[in-house]
XYZ file of C-alpha atoms in Angstrom:
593
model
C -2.586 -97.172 -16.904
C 1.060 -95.715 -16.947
C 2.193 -93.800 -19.441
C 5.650 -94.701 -21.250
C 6.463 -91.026 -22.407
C 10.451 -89.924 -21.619
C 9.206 -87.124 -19.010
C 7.496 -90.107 -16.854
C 9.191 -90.187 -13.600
C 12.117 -92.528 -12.696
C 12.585 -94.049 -9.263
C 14.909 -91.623 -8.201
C 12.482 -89.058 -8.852
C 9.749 -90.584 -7.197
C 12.022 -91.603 -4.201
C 13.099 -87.853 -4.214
C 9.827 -85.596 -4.388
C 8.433 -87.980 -1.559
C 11.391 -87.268 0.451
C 11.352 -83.798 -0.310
C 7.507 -83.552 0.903
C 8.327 -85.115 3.849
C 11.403 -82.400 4.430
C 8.867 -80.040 3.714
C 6.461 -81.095 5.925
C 8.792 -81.307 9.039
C 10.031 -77.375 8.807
C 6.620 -76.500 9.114
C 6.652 -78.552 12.177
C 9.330 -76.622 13.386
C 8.240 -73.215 12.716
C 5.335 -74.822 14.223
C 6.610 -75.174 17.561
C 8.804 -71.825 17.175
C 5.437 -70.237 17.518
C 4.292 -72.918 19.705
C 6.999 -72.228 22.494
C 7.528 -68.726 21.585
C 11.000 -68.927 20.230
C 12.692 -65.578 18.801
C 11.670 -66.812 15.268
C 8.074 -66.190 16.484
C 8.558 -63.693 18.109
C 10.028 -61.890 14.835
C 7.678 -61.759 12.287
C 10.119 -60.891 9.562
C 12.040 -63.932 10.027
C 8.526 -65.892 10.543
C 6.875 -64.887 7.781
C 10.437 -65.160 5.357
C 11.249 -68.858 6.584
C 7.596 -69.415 6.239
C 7.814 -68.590 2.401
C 10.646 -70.213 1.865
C 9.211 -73.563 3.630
C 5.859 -73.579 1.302
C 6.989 -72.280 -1.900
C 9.952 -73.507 -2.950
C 9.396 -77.401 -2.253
C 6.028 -77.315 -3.697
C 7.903 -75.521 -6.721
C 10.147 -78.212 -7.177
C 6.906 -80.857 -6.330
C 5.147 -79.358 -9.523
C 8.089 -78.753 -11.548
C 10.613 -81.261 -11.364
C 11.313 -83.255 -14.188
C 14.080 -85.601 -13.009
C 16.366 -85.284 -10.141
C 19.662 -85.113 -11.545
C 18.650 -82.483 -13.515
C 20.960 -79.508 -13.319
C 18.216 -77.263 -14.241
C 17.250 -78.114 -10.464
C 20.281 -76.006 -9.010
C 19.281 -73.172 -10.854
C 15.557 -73.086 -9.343
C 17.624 -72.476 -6.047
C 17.844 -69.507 -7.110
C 14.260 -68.440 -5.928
C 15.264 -69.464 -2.528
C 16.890 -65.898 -1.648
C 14.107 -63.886 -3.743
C 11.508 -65.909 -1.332
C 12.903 -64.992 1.838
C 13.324 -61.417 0.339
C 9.264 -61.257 -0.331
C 8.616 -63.097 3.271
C 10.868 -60.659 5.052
C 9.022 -57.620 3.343
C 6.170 -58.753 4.515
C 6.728 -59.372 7.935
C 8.152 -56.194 8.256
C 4.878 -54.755 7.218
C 2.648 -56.719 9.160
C 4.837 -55.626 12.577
C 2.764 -52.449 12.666
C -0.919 -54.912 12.683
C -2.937 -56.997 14.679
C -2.178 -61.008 14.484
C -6.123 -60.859 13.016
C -5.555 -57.930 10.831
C -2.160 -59.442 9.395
C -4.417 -62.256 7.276
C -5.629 -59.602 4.587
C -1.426 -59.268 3.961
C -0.677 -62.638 3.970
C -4.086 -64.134 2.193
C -3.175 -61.303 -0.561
C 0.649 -62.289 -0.733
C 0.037 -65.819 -0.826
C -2.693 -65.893 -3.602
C -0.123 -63.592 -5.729
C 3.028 -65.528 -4.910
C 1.039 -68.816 -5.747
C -0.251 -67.464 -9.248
C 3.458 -66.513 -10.016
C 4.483 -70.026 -9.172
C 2.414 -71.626 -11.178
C 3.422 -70.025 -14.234
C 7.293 -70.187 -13.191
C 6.365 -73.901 -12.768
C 5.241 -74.469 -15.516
C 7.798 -72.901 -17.750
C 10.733 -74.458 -15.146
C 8.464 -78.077 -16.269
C 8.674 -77.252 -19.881
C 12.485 -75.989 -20.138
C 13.556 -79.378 -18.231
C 11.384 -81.371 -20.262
C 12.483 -80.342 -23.844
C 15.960 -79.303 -22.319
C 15.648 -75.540 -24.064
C 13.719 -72.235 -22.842
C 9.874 -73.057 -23.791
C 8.712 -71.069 -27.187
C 6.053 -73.619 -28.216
C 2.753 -72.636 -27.038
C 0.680 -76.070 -27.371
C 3.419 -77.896 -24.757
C 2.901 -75.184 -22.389
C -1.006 -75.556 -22.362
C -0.513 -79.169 -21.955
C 1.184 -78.648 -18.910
C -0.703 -76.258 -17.533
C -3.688 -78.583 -17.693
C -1.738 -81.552 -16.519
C -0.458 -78.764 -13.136
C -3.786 -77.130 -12.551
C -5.800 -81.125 -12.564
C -2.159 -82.352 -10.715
C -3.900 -79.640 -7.746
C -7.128 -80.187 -8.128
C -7.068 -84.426 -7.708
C -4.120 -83.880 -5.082
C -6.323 -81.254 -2.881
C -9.303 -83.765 -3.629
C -7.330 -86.688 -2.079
C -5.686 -85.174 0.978
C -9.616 -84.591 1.756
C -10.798 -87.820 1.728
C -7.337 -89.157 3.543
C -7.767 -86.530 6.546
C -11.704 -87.239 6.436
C -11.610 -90.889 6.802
C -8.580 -90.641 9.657
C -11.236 -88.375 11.142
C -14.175 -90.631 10.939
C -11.780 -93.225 11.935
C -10.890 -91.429 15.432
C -14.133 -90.823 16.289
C -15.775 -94.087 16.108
C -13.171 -95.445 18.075
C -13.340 -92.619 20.828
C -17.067 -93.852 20.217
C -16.109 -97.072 22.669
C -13.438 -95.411 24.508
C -10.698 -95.621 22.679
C -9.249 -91.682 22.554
C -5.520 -92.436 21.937
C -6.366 -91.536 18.025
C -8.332 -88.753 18.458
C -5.552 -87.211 20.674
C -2.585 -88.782 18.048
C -4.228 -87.259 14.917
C -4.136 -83.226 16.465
C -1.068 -83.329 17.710
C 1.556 -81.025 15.424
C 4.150 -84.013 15.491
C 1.847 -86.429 13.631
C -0.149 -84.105 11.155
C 2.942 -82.405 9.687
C 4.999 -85.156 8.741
C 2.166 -87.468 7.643
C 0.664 -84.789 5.504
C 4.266 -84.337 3.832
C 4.222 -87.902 3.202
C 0.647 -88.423 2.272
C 1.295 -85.065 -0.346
C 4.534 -86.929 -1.561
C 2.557 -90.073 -2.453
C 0.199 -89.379 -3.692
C 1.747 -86.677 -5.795
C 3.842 -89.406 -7.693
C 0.832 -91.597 -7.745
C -0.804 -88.772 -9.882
C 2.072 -87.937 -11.837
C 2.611 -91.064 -12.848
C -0.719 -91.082 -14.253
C -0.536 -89.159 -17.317
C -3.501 -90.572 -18.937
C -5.932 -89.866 -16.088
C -4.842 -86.159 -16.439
C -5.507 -86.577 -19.787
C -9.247 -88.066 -19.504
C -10.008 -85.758 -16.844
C -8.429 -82.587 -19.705
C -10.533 -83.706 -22.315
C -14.072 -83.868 -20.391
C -13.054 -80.666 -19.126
C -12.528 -79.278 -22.601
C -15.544 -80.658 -23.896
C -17.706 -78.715 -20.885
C -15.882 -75.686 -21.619
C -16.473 -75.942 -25.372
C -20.172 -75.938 -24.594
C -20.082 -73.019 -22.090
C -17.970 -70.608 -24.559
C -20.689 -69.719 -26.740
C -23.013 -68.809 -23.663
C -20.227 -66.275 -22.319
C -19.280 -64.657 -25.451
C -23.581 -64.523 -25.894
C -23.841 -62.953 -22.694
C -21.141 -60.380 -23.515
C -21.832 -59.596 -26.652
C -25.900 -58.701 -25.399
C -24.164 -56.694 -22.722
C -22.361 -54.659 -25.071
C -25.334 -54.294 -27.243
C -27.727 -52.692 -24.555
C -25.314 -50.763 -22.867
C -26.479 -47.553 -25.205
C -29.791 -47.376 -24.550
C -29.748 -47.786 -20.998
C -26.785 -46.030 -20.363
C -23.780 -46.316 -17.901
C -25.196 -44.576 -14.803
C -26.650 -48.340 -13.861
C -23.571 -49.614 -14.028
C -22.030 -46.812 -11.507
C -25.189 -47.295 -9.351
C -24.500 -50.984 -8.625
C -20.781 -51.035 -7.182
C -20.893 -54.417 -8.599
C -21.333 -54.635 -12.250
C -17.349 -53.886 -13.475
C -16.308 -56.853 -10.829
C -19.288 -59.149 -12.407
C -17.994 -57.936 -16.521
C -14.005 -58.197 -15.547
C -14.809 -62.105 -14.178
C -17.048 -62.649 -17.229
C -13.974 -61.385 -19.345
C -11.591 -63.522 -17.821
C -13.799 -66.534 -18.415
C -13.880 -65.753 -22.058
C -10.280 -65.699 -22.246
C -9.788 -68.709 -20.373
C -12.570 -70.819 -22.267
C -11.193 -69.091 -25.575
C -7.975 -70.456 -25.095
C -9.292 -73.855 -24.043
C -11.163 -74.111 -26.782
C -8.896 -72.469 -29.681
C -5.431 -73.841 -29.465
C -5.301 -76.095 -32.298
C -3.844 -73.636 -35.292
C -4.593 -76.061 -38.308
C -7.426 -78.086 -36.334
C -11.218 -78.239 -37.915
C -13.187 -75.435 -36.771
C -15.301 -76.257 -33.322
C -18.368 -74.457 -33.907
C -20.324 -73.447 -37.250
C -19.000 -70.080 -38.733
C -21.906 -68.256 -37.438
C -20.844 -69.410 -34.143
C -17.765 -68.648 -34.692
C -18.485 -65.241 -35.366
C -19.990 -64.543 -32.522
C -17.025 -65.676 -30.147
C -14.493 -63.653 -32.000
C -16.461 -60.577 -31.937
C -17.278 -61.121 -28.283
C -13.407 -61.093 -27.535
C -12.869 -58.105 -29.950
C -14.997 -56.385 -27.522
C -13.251 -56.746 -24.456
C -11.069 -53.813 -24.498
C -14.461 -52.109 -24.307
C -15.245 -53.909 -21.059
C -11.395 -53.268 -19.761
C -12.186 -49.466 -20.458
C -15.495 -49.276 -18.236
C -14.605 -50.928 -15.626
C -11.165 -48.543 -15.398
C -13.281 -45.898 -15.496
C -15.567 -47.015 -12.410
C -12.279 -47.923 -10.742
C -11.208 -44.444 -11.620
C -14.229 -42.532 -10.782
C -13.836 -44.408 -6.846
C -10.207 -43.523 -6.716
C -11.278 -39.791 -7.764
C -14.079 -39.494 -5.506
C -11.889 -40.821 -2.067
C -8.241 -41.568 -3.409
C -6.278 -44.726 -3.595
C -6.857 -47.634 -1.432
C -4.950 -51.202 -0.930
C -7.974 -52.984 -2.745
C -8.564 -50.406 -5.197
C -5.015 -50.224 -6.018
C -5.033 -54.255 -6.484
C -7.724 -53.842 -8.404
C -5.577 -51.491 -10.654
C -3.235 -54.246 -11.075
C -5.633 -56.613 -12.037
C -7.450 -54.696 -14.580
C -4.408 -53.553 -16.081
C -3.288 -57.047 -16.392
C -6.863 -58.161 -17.557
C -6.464 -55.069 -20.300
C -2.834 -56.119 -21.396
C -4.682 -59.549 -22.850
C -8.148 -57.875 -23.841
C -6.422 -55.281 -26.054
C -3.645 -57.677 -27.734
C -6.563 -60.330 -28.501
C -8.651 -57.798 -30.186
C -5.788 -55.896 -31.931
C -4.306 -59.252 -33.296
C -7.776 -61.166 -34.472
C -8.726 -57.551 -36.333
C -5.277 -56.993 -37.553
C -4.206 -60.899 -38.003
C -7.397 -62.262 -39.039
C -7.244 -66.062 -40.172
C -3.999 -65.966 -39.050
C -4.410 -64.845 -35.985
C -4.187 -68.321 -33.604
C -0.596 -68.112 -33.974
C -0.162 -64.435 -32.720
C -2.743 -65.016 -29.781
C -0.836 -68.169 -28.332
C 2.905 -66.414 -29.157
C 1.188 -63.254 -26.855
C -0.088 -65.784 -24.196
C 3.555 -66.786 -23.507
C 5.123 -63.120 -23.127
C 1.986 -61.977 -21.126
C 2.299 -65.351 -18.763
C 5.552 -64.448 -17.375
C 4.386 -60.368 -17.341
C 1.902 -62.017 -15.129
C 4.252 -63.628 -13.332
C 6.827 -61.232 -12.809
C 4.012 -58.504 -12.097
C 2.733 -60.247 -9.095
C 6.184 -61.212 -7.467
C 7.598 -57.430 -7.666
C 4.135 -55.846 -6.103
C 4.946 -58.019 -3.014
C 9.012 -56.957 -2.612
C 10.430 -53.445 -1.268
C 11.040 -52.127 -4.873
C 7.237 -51.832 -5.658
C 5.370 -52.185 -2.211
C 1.493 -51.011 -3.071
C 0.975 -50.191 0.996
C 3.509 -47.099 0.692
C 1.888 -45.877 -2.673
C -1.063 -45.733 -0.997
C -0.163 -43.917 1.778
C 1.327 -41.686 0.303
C -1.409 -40.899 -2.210
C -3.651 -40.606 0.810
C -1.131 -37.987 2.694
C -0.925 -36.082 -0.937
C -4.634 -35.613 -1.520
C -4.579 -34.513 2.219
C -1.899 -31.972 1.512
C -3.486 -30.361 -1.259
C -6.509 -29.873 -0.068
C -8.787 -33.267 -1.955
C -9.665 -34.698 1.411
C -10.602 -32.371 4.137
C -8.725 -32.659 7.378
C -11.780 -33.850 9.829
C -12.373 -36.651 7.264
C -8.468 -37.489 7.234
C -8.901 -41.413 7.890
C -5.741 -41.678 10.066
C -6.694 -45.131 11.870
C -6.672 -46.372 7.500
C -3.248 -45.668 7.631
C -2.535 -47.035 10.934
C -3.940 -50.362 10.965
C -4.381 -51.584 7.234
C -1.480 -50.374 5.441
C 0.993 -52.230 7.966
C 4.402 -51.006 8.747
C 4.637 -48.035 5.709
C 1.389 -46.746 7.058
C 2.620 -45.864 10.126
C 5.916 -44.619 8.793
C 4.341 -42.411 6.930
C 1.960 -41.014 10.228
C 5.061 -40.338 11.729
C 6.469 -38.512 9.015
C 3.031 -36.639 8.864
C 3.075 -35.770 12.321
C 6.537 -34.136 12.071
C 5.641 -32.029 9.066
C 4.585 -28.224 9.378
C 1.060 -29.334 8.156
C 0.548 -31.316 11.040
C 1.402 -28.027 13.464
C -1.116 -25.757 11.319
C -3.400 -28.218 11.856
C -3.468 -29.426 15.932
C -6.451 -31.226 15.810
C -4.949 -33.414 12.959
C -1.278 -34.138 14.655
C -3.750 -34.897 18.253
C -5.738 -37.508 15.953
C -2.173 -38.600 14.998
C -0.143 -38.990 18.311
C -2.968 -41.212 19.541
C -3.433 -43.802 16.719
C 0.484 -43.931 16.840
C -0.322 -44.239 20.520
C -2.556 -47.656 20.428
C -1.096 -50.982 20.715
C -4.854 -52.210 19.187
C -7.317 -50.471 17.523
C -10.168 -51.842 19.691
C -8.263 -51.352 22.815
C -10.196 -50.154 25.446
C -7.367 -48.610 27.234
C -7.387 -44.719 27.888
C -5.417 -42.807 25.185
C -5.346 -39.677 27.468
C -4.581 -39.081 31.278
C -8.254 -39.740 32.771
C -7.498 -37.450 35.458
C -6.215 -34.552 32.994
C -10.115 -32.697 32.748
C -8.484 -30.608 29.828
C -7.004 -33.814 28.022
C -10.284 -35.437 28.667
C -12.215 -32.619 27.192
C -10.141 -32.248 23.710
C -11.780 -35.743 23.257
C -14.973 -34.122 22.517
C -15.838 -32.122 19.576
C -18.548 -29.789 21.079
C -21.099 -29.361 18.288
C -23.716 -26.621 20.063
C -22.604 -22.822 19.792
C -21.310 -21.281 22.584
C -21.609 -24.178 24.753
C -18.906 -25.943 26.931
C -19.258 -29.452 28.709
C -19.864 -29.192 32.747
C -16.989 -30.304 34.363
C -18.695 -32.470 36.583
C -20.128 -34.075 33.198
C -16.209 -34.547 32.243
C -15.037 -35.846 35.398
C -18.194 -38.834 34.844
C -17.551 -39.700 31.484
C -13.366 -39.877 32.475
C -14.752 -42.184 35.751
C -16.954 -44.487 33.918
C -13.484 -44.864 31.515
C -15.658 -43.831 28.407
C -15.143 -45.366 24.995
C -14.783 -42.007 23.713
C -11.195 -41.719 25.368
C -9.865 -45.049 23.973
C -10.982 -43.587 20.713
C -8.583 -41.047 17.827
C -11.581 -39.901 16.672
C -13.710 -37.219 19.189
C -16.699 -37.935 20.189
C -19.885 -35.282 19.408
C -20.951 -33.509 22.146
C -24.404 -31.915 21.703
C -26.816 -29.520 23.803
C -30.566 -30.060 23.134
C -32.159 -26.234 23.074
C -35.250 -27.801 22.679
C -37.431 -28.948 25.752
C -35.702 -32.459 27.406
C -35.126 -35.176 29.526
C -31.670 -34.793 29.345
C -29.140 -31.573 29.098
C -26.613 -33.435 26.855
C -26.026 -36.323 23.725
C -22.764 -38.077 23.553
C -22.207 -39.721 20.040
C -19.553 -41.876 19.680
C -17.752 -42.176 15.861
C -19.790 -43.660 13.295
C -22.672 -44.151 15.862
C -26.460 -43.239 15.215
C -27.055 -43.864 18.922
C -26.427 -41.266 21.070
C -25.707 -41.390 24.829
C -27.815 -39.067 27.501
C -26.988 -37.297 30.519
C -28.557 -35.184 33.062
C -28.664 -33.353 36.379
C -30.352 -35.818 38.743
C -30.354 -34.542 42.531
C -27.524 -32.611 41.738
C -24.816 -35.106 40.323
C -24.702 -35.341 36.074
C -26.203 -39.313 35.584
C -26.486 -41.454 32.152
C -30.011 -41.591 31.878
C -30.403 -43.269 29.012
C -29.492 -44.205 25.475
C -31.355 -42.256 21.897
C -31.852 -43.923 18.677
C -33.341 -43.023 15.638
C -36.661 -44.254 14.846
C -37.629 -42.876 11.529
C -39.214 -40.054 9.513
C -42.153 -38.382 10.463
C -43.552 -39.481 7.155
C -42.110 -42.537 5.280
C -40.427 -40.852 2.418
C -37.889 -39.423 5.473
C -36.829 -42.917 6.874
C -33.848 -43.356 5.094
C -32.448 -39.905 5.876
C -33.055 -40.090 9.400
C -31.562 -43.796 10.088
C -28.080 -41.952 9.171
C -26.110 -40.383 11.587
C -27.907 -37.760 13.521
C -26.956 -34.963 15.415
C -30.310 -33.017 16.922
C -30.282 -30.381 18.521
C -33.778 -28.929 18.569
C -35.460 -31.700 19.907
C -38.658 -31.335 21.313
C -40.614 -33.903 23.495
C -43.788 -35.682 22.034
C -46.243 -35.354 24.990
C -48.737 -37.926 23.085
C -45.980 -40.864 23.219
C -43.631 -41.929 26.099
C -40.088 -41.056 25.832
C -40.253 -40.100 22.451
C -38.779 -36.725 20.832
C -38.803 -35.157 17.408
C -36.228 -33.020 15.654
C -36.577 -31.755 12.360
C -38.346 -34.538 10.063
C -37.118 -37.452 12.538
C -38.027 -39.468 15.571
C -35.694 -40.591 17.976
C -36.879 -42.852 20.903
C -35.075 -42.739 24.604
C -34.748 -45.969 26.084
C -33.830 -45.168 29.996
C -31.315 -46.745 32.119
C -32.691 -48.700 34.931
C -30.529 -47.000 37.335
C -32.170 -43.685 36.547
C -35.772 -44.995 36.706
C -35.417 -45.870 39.917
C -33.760 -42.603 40.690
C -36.533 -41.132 39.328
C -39.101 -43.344 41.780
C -37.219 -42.338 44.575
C -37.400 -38.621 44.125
C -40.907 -39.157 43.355
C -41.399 -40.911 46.987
C-alpha cells in the first residue's frame, strides 16, 4: 500500500534515481575495463582509487537522500564530490607503497568509515530537504534513520534473490546445452549496468513503500524492546562482580574490552530504540526501568577499562593502525557513554530531551570524525609511524626488535616515507645493523619475494645476513658459498637469520633458523663438501610441565645426542627431533659401502 505523505516520490524522482543508478552503474563499468585493459587510470592508483570513491559514494548518497529532483538542496550535495576524490586520492597514494592483497585492509577500513559518515550525512541531507530547514528535531531524524538502515537491508536482500535466481536460471539451461547465459551473465558489460538498473528499481519500489518500512520498524522495535532488559542485566552483573574477581581476568583474555565495548554499543542502540518517545507511557515497570538507566549510567565505567587495556597494549609495544582505530572508536563510544550518564544523573526525569538533543551533535561528530581520519590533514598511518620511530629513538623499543617490515608493508606510502627519513638520520649510522635492516625492506618490491636482497656472489654481503649466535665462532665459507647457491630464504629476508654452533656432541656442525621459525635447518661436513642434512624441530619438554616453553623459539646450543632414541637430541629441558634429508641418507649408505 502507498503512502500519500508530501515526501513520497514524484515521477520525476523516480524516473531520476533509476537513471542515476544506471549512470552509476556504467562508470564502474568503465573503471572496470580501465583495470581490465590496463589503462593509465589503473595503472595509477591515486586516480583509481579517487574516481572509484567518487563513482560509489556520491550516487548512492543522492539514492538514499534525495527528496525530489528539482530540489536545489541537490546542487549543494555536489559539494562532496571534490572532498570524495580528495579522500580517494589520499588513499591511493598510500596504498602505492603495498601489495594489491595487502591494499584491502586500507580500502575495507576506508570504505566501512566513509560509509558510516554517509549514512549520517544522508540522513540529515533527507531531513533538511524534507522539512526544507537544517534538522533540530530528534524524533524525524530516528524515523529516517530506520526508514535508511531497513531501505539497505530489503534492497541488499533483493539484489540477492535477483542475482540468485539469474544464477539458477543459467545453469539449468547450460544443464541442456544452452551456455549463451551462463557466459552473458559474467561478462562486465551485462552485470554493471543491469545491477544499476535492478538497484534503481527496486530502490523506488521500496521507497515508495513507506508503510512496509514502517511494519518491518515496528517488529523490529518490539524485538529490541524485549532484548534491552537482557543487555542492561548482563552489564549491570558485569559491573557488579568485577570487584571480587578483579581486573587481571580481564587483561588475561585480550578479548573481554572488545566483547564489553560491543555490549555497550548495543545498549545505546536498543536504549535509543526503545526510549524516544519524551511524553510516551513508560515501556517497562519502574523496577525495570531502573535497572536500564543504571546500566547506562555505568558505561563510562566500561569506556574507562577498556581505555585502559587499550592503553596498557599501546604502553607495552606502542601505537599500531588497529590499536590506534581502536582509539578512535572508544573515544567515540566514550563521548556518548559519558554524556548519557552525566545527563540521566544530572537531568533526571527530564532527561529524554537532553539525550536525543546530544544524539544529534554527537551524529555528525561521528560523522565528521570518520571522514577527516581518512584525508591528509589527520592520516592515522603517519601517526603511527612516527610514534613507532619515537619510541625507537628514545630508547622504548630496542633496536633488534625494531619491526621495520611493520612500517614497510602495513602503514602504506607514510610508512615508507618515514624509513627513508629514518635511514638518513644519524641514528640510523650509530646503528648499521638497523639502516642494513632498512635499505633492504626499502629494497623489496614484495615482502614474500623470493628474490635475493644481496649480491649472492658477495661472500661478505651474504654473511651480514646471518646473525652468528655461538661465541667466537664464524660460518665456513664453504658453508656461505652453499647457502648463497641453494638461493637461501635467509637472503630474500630484512631480518638475519640465526646461525648456531652445537658444542655439544652432533650430527651436524651447524643450525640455520630462519625469523620467527622454531625449525631449524642442519648442515654438515659430508666427504668433505658442507651438505643440508636435515631439518630440527622441537618436540617437547623432558617432563610435561616444560612443553610449552620448549615449543617457542629455540636456539640450542648444547645439544647432546640421545643414544637410546634415533635421531633425537636434548638441550637443556627440551627435545628436538632431526628428520634427515633423503639426499644425505643415501650419502650416508654410500660411505658406509
Amino acid at each position: 500500500m502507498n503512502d500519500h505523505r508530501t515526501t513520497t516520490l514524484d515521477k520525476t524522482t523516480r524516473l531520476g534515481l533509476i537513471a542515476l543508478a544506471v549512470i552509476q552503474g556504467l562508470a564502474l563499468l568503465i573503471l572496470h575495463l580501465a583495470i581490465e585493459h590496463e589503462h593509465w587510470l589503473a595503472a595509477d592508483p591515486r586516480w583509481l582509487k579517487a574516481l572509484y570513491t567518487v563513482a560509489l559514494a556520491l550516487p548512492a548518497f543522492y539514492l538514499l537522500g534525495m527528496v525530489q529532483l528539482r530540489d536545489r538542496l541537490n546542487a549543494l550535495a555536489l559539494l562532496l564530490a571534490p572532498l570524495l576524490f580528495w579522500m580517494g586520492w589520499h588513499l591511493g597514494w598510500a596504498e602505492q607503497a603495498l601489495e594489491p592483497w595487502e591494499q584491502h585492509s586500507f580500502t575495507f577500513s576506508f570504505g566501512a568509515a566513509l560509509a558510516v559518515a554517509l549514512f549520517i550525512l544522508a540522513l540529515f541531507f533527507r531531513s533538511s530537504a524534507a522539512c526544507k530547514g537544517w534538522p533540530t528535531r530528534y524524533l524525524p531524524l530516528l524515523s529516517l534513520a530506520w526508514e535508511l538502515a531497513l531501505t539497505l537491508l530489503l534492497l541488499g536482500l533483493f539484489m540477492g534473490v535477483f542475482w540468485s535466481l539469474l544464477w539458477l536460471g543459467a545453469a539449468l539451461f547450460a544443464a541442456i546445452g544452452l551456455s549463451v547465459f551462463d557466459t552473458l551473465f559474467g561478462k562486465p558489460a551485462f552485470v554493471y549496468p543491469v545491477t544499476g538498473l535492478v538497484v534503481g528499481l527496486a530502490l523506488v519500489m521500496i521507497r515508495s513503500r513507506y508503510r512496509l518500512i514502517q511494519s518491518v520498524r515496528q517488529m523490529g522495535e518490539a524485538l529490541i524492546k524485549a532484548l534491552l532488559p537482557l543487555v542492561a542485566l548482563i552489564i549491570v552483573l558485569f559491573f557488579a562482580v568485577l570487584p571480587f574477581t578483579g581486573l587481571q581476568p580481564v587483561w588475561d583474555t585480550g578479548r573481554a574490552s572488545s566483547i564489553l565495548m560491543t555490549l555497550m554499543l548495543t545498549l545505546l542502540l536498543f536504549f535509543n530504540v526503545v526510549f524516544h518517545e519524551p511524553h510516551a507511557p513508560a515501556p517497562y515497570p519502574a523496577w525495570l526501568g531502573r535497572l536500564i538507566l543504571l546500566a547506562v549510567a555505568l558505561l563510562p565505567v566500561g569506556s574507562v577499562l577498556a581505555a585502559w587495556a587499550l592503553w596498557l597494549r599501546i604502553d607495552q609495544y606502542g601505537l599500531s593502525l588497529d590499536r590506534l582505530w581502536a582509539a578512535l572508536l572508544q573515544a567515540l563510544t566514550a563521548a556518548f557513554t559519558l554524556s548519557y550518564s552525566l545527563l540521566l544523573l544530572w537531568r533526571r526525569g527530564s532527561a529524554l530531551q537532553s539525550l536525543q538533543r546530544a544524539n544529534i551533535l554527537l551524529a555528525l561528530l561521528v560523522a565528521g570524525a570518520l571522514m577527516l581520519v581518512n584525508t591528509p590533514l589527520v592520516d592515522m598511518r603517519h601517526w603511527v609511524a612516527q610514534h613507532q620511530i619515537k619510541r625507537l629513538m628514545e630508547g622504548r623499543t630496542a633496536v633488534d626488535t625494531f619491526d621495520v617490515n611493520y612500517l614497510r608493508f602495513q602503514l602504506g606510502q607514510p610508512g615508507v616515507l618515514a624509513l627513508q627519513a629514518l635511514e638518513d638520520s644519524e641514528f640510523a649510522e650509530a646503528h648499521p645493523a638497523l639502516s642494513r635492516r632498512i635499505t633492504l625492506s626499502l629494497r623489496q618490491a614484495e615482502r614474500w619475494s623470493p628474490e635475493p636482497l644481496v649480491d649472492a656472489d658477495d661472500l661478505g654481503e651474504v654473511a651480514q645476513q646471518f646473525n652468528v649466535r655461538s661465541e667466537n665462532a664464524v660460518l665456513p665459507e664453504a658453508l656461505l658459498t652453499l647457502l648463497a647457491g641453494q638461493t637461501s630464504t635467509c637472503l630474500s629476508q630484512v631480518e638475519p637469520c640465526q646461525a648456531v654452533q652445537p658444542s655439544g656432541e652432533a650430527a651436524f656442525q651447524w643450525l640455520i633458523y630462519e625469523p620467527y621459525n622454531t625449525a631449524g635447518q642442519a648442515y654438515a661436513v659430508l666427504e668433505g663438501d658442507w651438505q643440508h642434512i636435515g631439518t630440527l624441530s622441537p618436540l617437547g619438554g623432558t617432563q610435561a610441565q616444560h612443553d610449552l616453553a620448549c615449543q617457542t623459539v629455540q636456539l640450542p646450543e648444547d645439544l647432546q645426542r640421545l643414544p637410546e632414541v634415533v635421531n633425537v637430541y636434548q638441550g637443556g629441558n627440551c627435545l628436538y627431533s632431526l628428520q634427515p634429508t633423503l639426499e644425505s641418507v643415501r650419502q650416508r649408505l654410500s660411505i658406509r659401502k
